[in-house]
mmCIF file of C-alpha atoms in Angstrom:
data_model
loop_
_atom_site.group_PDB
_atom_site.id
_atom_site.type_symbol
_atom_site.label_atom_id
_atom_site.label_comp_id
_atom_site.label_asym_id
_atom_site.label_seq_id
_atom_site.Cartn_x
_atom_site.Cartn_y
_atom_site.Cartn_z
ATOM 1 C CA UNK A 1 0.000 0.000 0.000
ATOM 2 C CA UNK A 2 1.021 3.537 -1.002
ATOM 3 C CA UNK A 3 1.882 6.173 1.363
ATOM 4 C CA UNK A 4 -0.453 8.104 -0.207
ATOM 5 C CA UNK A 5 -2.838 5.645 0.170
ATOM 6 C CA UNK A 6 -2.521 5.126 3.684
ATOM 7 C CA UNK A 7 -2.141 9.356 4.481
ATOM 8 C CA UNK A 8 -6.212 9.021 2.645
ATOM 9 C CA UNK A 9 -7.325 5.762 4.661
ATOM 10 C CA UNK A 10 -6.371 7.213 8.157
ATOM 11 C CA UNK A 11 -8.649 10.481 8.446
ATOM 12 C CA UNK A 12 -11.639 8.605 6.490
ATOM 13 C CA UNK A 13 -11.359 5.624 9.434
ATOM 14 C CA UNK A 14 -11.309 8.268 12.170
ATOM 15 C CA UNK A 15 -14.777 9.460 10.550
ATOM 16 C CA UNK A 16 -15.978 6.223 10.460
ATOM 17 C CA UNK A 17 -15.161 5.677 13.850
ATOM 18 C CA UNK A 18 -17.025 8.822 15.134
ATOM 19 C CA UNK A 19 -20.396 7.889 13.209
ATOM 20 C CA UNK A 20 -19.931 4.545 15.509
ATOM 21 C CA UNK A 21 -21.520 4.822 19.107
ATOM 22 C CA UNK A 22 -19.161 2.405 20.162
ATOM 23 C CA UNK A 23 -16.341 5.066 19.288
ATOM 24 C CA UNK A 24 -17.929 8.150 20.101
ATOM 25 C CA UNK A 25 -16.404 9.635 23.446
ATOM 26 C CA UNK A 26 -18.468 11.962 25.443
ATOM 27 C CA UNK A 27 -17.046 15.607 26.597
ATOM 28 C CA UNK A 28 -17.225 16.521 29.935
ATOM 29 C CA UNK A 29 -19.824 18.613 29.714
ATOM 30 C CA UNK A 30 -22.060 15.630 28.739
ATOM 31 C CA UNK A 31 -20.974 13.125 31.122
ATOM 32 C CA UNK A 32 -21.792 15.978 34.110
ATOM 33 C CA UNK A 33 -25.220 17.104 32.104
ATOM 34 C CA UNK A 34 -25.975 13.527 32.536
ATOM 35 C CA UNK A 35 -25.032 13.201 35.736
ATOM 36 C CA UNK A 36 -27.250 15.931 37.245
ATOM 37 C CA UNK A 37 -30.121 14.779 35.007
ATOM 38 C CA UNK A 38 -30.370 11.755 36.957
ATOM 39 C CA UNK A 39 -29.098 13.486 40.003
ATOM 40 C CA UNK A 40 -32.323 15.511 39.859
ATOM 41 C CA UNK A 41 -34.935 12.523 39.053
ATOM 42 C CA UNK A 42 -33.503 11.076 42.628
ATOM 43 C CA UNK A 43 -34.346 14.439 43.926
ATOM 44 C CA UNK A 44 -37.454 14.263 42.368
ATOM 45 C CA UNK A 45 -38.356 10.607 43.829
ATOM 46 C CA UNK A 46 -37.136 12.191 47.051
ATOM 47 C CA UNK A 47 -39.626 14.656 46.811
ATOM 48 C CA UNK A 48 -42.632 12.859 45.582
ATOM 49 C CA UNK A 49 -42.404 10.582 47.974
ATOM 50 C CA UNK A 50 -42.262 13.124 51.004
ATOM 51 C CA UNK A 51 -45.277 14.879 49.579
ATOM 52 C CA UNK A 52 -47.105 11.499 48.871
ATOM 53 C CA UNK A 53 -46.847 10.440 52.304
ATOM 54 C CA UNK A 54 -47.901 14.068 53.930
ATOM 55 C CA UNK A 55 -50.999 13.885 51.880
ATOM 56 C CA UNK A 56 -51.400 10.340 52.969
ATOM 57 C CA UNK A 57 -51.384 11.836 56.576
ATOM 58 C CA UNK A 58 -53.793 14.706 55.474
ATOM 59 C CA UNK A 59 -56.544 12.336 53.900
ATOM 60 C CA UNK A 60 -56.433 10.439 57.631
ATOM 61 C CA UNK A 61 -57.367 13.229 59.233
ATOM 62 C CA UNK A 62 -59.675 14.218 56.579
ATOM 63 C CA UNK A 63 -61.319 11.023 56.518
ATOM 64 C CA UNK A 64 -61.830 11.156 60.449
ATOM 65 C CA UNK A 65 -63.162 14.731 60.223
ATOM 66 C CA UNK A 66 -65.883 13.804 57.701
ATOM 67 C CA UNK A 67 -66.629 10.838 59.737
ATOM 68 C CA UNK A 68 -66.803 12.922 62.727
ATOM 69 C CA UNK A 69 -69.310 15.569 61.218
ATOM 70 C CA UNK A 70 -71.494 12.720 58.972
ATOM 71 C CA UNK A 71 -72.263 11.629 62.880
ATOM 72 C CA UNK A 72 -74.724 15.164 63.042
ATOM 73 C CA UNK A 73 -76.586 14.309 60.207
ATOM 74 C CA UNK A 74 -79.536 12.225 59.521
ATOM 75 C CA UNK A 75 -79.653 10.159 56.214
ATOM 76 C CA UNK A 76 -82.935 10.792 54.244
ATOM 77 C CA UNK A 77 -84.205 8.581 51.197
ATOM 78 C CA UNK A 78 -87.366 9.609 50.005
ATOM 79 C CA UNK A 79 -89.069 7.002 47.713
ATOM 80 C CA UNK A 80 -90.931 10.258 46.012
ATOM 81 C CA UNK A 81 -87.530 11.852 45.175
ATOM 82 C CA UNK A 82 -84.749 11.141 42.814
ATOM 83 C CA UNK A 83 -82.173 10.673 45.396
ATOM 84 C CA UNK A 84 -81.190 10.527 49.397
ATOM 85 C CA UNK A 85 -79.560 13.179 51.667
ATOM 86 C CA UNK A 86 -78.067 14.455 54.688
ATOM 87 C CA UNK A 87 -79.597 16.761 56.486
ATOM 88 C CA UNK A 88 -78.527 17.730 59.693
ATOM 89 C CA UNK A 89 -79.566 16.321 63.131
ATOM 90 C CA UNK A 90 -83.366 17.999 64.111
ATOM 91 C CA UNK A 91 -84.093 18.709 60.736
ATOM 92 C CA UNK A 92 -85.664 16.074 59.186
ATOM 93 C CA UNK A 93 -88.919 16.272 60.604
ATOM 94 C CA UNK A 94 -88.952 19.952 59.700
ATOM 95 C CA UNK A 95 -88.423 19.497 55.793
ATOM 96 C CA UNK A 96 -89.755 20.245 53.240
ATOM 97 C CA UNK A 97 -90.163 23.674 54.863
ATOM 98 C CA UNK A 98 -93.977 25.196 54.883
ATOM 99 C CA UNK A 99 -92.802 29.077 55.784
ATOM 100 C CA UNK A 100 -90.242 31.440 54.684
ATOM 101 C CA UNK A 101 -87.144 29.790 55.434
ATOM 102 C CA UNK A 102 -83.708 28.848 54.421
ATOM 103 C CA UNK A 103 -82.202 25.603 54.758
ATOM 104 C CA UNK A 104 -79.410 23.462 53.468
ATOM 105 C CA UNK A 105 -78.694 19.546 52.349
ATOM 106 C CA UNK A 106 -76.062 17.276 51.150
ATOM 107 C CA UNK A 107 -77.263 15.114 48.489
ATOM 108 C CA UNK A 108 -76.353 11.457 47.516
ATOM 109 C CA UNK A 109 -73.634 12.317 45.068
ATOM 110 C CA UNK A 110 -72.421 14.824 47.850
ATOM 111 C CA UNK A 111 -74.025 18.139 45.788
ATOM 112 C CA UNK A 112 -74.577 21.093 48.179
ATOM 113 C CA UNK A 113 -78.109 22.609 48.107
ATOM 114 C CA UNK A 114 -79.813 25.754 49.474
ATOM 115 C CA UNK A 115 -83.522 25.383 49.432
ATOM 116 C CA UNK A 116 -85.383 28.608 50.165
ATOM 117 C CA UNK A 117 -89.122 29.083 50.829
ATOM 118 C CA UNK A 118 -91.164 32.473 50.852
ATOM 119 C CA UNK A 119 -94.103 32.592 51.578
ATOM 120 C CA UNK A 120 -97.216 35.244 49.846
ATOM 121 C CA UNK A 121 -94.702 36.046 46.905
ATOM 122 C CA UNK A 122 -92.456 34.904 44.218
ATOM 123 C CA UNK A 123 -88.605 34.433 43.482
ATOM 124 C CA UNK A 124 -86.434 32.661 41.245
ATOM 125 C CA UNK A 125 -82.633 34.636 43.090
ATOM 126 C CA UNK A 126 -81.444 35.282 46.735
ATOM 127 C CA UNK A 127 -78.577 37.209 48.211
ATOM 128 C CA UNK A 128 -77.382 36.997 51.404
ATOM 129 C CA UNK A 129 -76.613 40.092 53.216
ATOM 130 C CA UNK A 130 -74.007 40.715 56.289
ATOM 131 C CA UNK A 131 -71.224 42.394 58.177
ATOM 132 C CA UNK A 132 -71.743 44.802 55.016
ATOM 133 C CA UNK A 133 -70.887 42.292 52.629
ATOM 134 C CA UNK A 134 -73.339 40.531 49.753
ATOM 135 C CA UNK A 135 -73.341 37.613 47.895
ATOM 136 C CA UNK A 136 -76.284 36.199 45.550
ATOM 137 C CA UNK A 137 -77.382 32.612 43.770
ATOM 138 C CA UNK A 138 -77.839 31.889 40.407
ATOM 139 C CA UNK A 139 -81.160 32.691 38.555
ATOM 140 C CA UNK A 140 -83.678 29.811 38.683
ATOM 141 C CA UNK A 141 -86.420 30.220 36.587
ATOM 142 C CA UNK A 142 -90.055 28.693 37.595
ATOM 143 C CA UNK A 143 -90.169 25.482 35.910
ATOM 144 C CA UNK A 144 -92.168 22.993 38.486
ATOM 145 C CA UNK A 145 -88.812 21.087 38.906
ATOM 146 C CA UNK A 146 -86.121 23.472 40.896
ATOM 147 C CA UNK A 147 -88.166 26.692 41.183
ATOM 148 C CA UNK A 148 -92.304 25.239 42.066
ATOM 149 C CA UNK A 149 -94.951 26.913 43.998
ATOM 150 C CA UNK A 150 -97.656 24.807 45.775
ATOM 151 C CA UNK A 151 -100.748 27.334 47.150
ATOM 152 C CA UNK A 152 -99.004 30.426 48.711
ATOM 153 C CA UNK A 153 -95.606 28.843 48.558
ATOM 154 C CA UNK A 154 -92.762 29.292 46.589
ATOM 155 C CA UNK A 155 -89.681 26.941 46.842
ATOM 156 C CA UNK A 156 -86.541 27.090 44.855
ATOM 157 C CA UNK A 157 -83.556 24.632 44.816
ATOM 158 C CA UNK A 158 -80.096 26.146 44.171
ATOM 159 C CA UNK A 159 -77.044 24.352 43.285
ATOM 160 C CA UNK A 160 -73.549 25.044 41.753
ATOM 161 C CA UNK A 161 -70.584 27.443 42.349
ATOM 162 C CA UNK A 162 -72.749 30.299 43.039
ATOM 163 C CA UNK A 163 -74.683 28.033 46.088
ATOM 164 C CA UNK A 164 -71.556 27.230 46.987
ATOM 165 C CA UNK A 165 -70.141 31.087 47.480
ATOM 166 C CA UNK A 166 -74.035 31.323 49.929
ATOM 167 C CA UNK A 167 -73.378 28.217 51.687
ATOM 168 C CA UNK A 168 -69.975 29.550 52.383
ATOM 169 C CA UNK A 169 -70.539 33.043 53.130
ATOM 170 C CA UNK A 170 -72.960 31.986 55.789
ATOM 171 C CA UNK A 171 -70.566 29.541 57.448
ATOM 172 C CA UNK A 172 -68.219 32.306 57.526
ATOM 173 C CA UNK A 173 -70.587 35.401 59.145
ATOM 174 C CA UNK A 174 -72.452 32.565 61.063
ATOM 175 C CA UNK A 175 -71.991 35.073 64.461
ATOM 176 C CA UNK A 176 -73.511 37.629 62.516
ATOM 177 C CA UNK A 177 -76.971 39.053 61.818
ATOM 178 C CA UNK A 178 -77.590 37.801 58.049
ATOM 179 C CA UNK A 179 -80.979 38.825 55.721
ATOM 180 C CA UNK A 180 -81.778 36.490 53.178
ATOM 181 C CA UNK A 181 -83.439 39.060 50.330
ATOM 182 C CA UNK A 182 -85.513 37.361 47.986
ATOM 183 C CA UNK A 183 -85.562 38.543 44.212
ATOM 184 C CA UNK A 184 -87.614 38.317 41.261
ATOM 185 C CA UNK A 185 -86.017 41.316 38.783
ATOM 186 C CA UNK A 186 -87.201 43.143 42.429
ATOM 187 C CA UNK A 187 -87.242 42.693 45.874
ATOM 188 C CA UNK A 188 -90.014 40.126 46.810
ATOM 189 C CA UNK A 189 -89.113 39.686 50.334
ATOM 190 C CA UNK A 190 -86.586 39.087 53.263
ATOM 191 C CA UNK A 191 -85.735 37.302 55.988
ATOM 192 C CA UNK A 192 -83.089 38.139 59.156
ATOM 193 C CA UNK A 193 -81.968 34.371 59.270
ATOM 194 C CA UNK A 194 -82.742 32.358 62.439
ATOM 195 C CA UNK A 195 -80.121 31.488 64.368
ATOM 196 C CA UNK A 196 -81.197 27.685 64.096
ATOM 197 C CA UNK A 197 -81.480 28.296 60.023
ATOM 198 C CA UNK A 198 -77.840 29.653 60.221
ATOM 199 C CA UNK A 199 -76.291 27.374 62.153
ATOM 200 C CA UNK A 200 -77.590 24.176 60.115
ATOM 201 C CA UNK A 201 -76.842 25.999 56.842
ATOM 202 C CA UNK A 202 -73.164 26.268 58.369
ATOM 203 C CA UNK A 203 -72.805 22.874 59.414
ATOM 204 C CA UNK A 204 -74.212 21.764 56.384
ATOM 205 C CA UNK A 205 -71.689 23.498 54.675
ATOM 206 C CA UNK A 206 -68.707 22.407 56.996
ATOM 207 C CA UNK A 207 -69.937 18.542 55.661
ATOM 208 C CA UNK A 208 -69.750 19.750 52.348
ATOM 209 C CA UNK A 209 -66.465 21.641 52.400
ATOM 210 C CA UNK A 210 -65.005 18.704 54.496
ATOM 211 C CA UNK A 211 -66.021 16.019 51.687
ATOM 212 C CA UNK A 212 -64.757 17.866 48.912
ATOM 213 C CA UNK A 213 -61.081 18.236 50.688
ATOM 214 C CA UNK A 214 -61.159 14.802 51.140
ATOM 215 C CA UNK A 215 -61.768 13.832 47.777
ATOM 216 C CA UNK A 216 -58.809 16.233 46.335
ATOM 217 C CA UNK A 217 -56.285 14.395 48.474
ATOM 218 C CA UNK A 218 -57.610 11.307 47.404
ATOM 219 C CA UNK A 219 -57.349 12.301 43.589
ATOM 220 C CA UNK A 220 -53.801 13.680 44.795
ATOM 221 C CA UNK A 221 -52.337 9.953 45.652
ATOM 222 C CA UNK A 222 -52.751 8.882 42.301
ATOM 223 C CA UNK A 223 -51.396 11.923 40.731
ATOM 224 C CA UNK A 224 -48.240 11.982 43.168
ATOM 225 C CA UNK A 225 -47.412 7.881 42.331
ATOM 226 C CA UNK A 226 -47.760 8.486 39.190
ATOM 227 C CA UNK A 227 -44.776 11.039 38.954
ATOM 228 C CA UNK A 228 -43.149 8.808 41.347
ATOM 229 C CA UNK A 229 -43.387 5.824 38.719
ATOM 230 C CA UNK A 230 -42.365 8.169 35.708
ATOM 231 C CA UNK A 231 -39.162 9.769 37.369
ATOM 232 C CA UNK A 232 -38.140 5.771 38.211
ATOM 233 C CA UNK A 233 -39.417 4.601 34.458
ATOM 234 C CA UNK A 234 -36.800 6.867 33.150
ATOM 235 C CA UNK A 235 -34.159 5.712 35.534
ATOM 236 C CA UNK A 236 -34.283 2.617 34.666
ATOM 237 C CA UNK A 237 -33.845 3.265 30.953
ATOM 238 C CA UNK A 238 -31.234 5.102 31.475
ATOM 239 C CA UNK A 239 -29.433 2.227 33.166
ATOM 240 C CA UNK A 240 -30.053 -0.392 30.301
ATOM 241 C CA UNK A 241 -29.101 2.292 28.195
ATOM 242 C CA UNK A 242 -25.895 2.332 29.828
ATOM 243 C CA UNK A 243 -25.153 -1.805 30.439
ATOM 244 C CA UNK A 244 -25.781 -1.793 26.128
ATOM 245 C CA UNK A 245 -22.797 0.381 25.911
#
């Protein structure tokens, strides 16, 4: 073989040899970018893991306050309705209310309601009124179903976000004086809640609130493992990547 030959062979086998994983060598700067890569997925195990098993101590807790409140409620399932409820302790003789009144339930599916009654007039909206502070339900238009009237008696069933803010807004003044206004495009009437009426409303709410904690930790467990189970999937690739080599 020529010299000049061999002076062509030698840079065209070093090429070769860098197309090659088996020749390719790795800067520095790769091996450490590497190395904190999986440096940080331990970290992140690390992490999951404490977080995992702080929300497993929450949902005890949670799950022992829920079971704690459930205890002041009485479990209603009325062949003539769709679905059972809670409603709290002393109450269940009293509903379906026959005056002006507002009171609150826990359904089946654990969906918070405010049912309101008035009495000689019309509504299909309330606010709730205290410590100079307002908040109002959604707009419920008569239909016979949510929003009927029976004689001089109108009833309305509210549900949703905007419940919610009522049912929480009452829980939260429940030491102070609260109206109830009752709307129809105008005022139609009002009520300075009882303090009976306020304090089941607010420990109707307390169930409610309580349940739907509890259910985002337990829709948190799944969400941390699974992280948890990613960080390792890739861990463990990157091993057998490495034995191949």
């Amino acid at each position: 073989m020529t010299k000049d030959i061999k002076r062509l062979l030698i840079p065209i086998a070093s090429v070769v040899c860098l197309l090659l994983p088996s020749c390719r060598v790795k800067t520095p700067e790769a091996v450490q970018e590497r190395q904190n890569w999986l440096l940080s997925l331990n970290d992140s195990i690390t992490k999951y893991e404490k977080e995992r098993a702080d929300v497993e101590v929450q949902l005890k807790e949670a799950q022992e306050k829920v079971g704690g409140i459930v205890g002041y409620f009485d479990y209603v399932n009325n062949p003539r309705q769709v679905e059972g409820y809670y409603i709290f302790n002393g109450w269940k003789d009293k509903y379906p209310m026959q005056k002006t009144a507002l009171v609150a339930r826990v359904t089946e599916d654990e969906r918070f309601e405010l049912i309101a009654t008035l009495t000689g007039g019309q509504f299909n909206e309330i606010g709730v009124m205290g410590a100079g502070e307002t908040v109002s339900s959604d707009v419920v238009p008569h239909d016979q179903a949510l929003n009927y009237r029976a004689g001089n008696l109108n009833t309305v069933c509210f549900y949703g976000a905007k419940a919610d803010s009522v049912g929480e807004f009452i829980s939260s003044h429940s030491t102070t004086e609260i109206t109830v206004v009752y709307l129809d495009g105008k005022k139609t009437g009002s009520l300075i809640l009882p303090s009976d009426e306020k304090q089941m409303v607010a420990r109707t709410w307390e169930l409610y609130a309580a349940q739907r904690h509890l259910h985002s930790l337990e829709k948190e467990l799944p969400r941390l493992s699974g992280k948890i189970a990613a960080c390792r999937r890739m861990l463990e690739k990157a091993d057998s990547t490495a034995d191949r080599r």
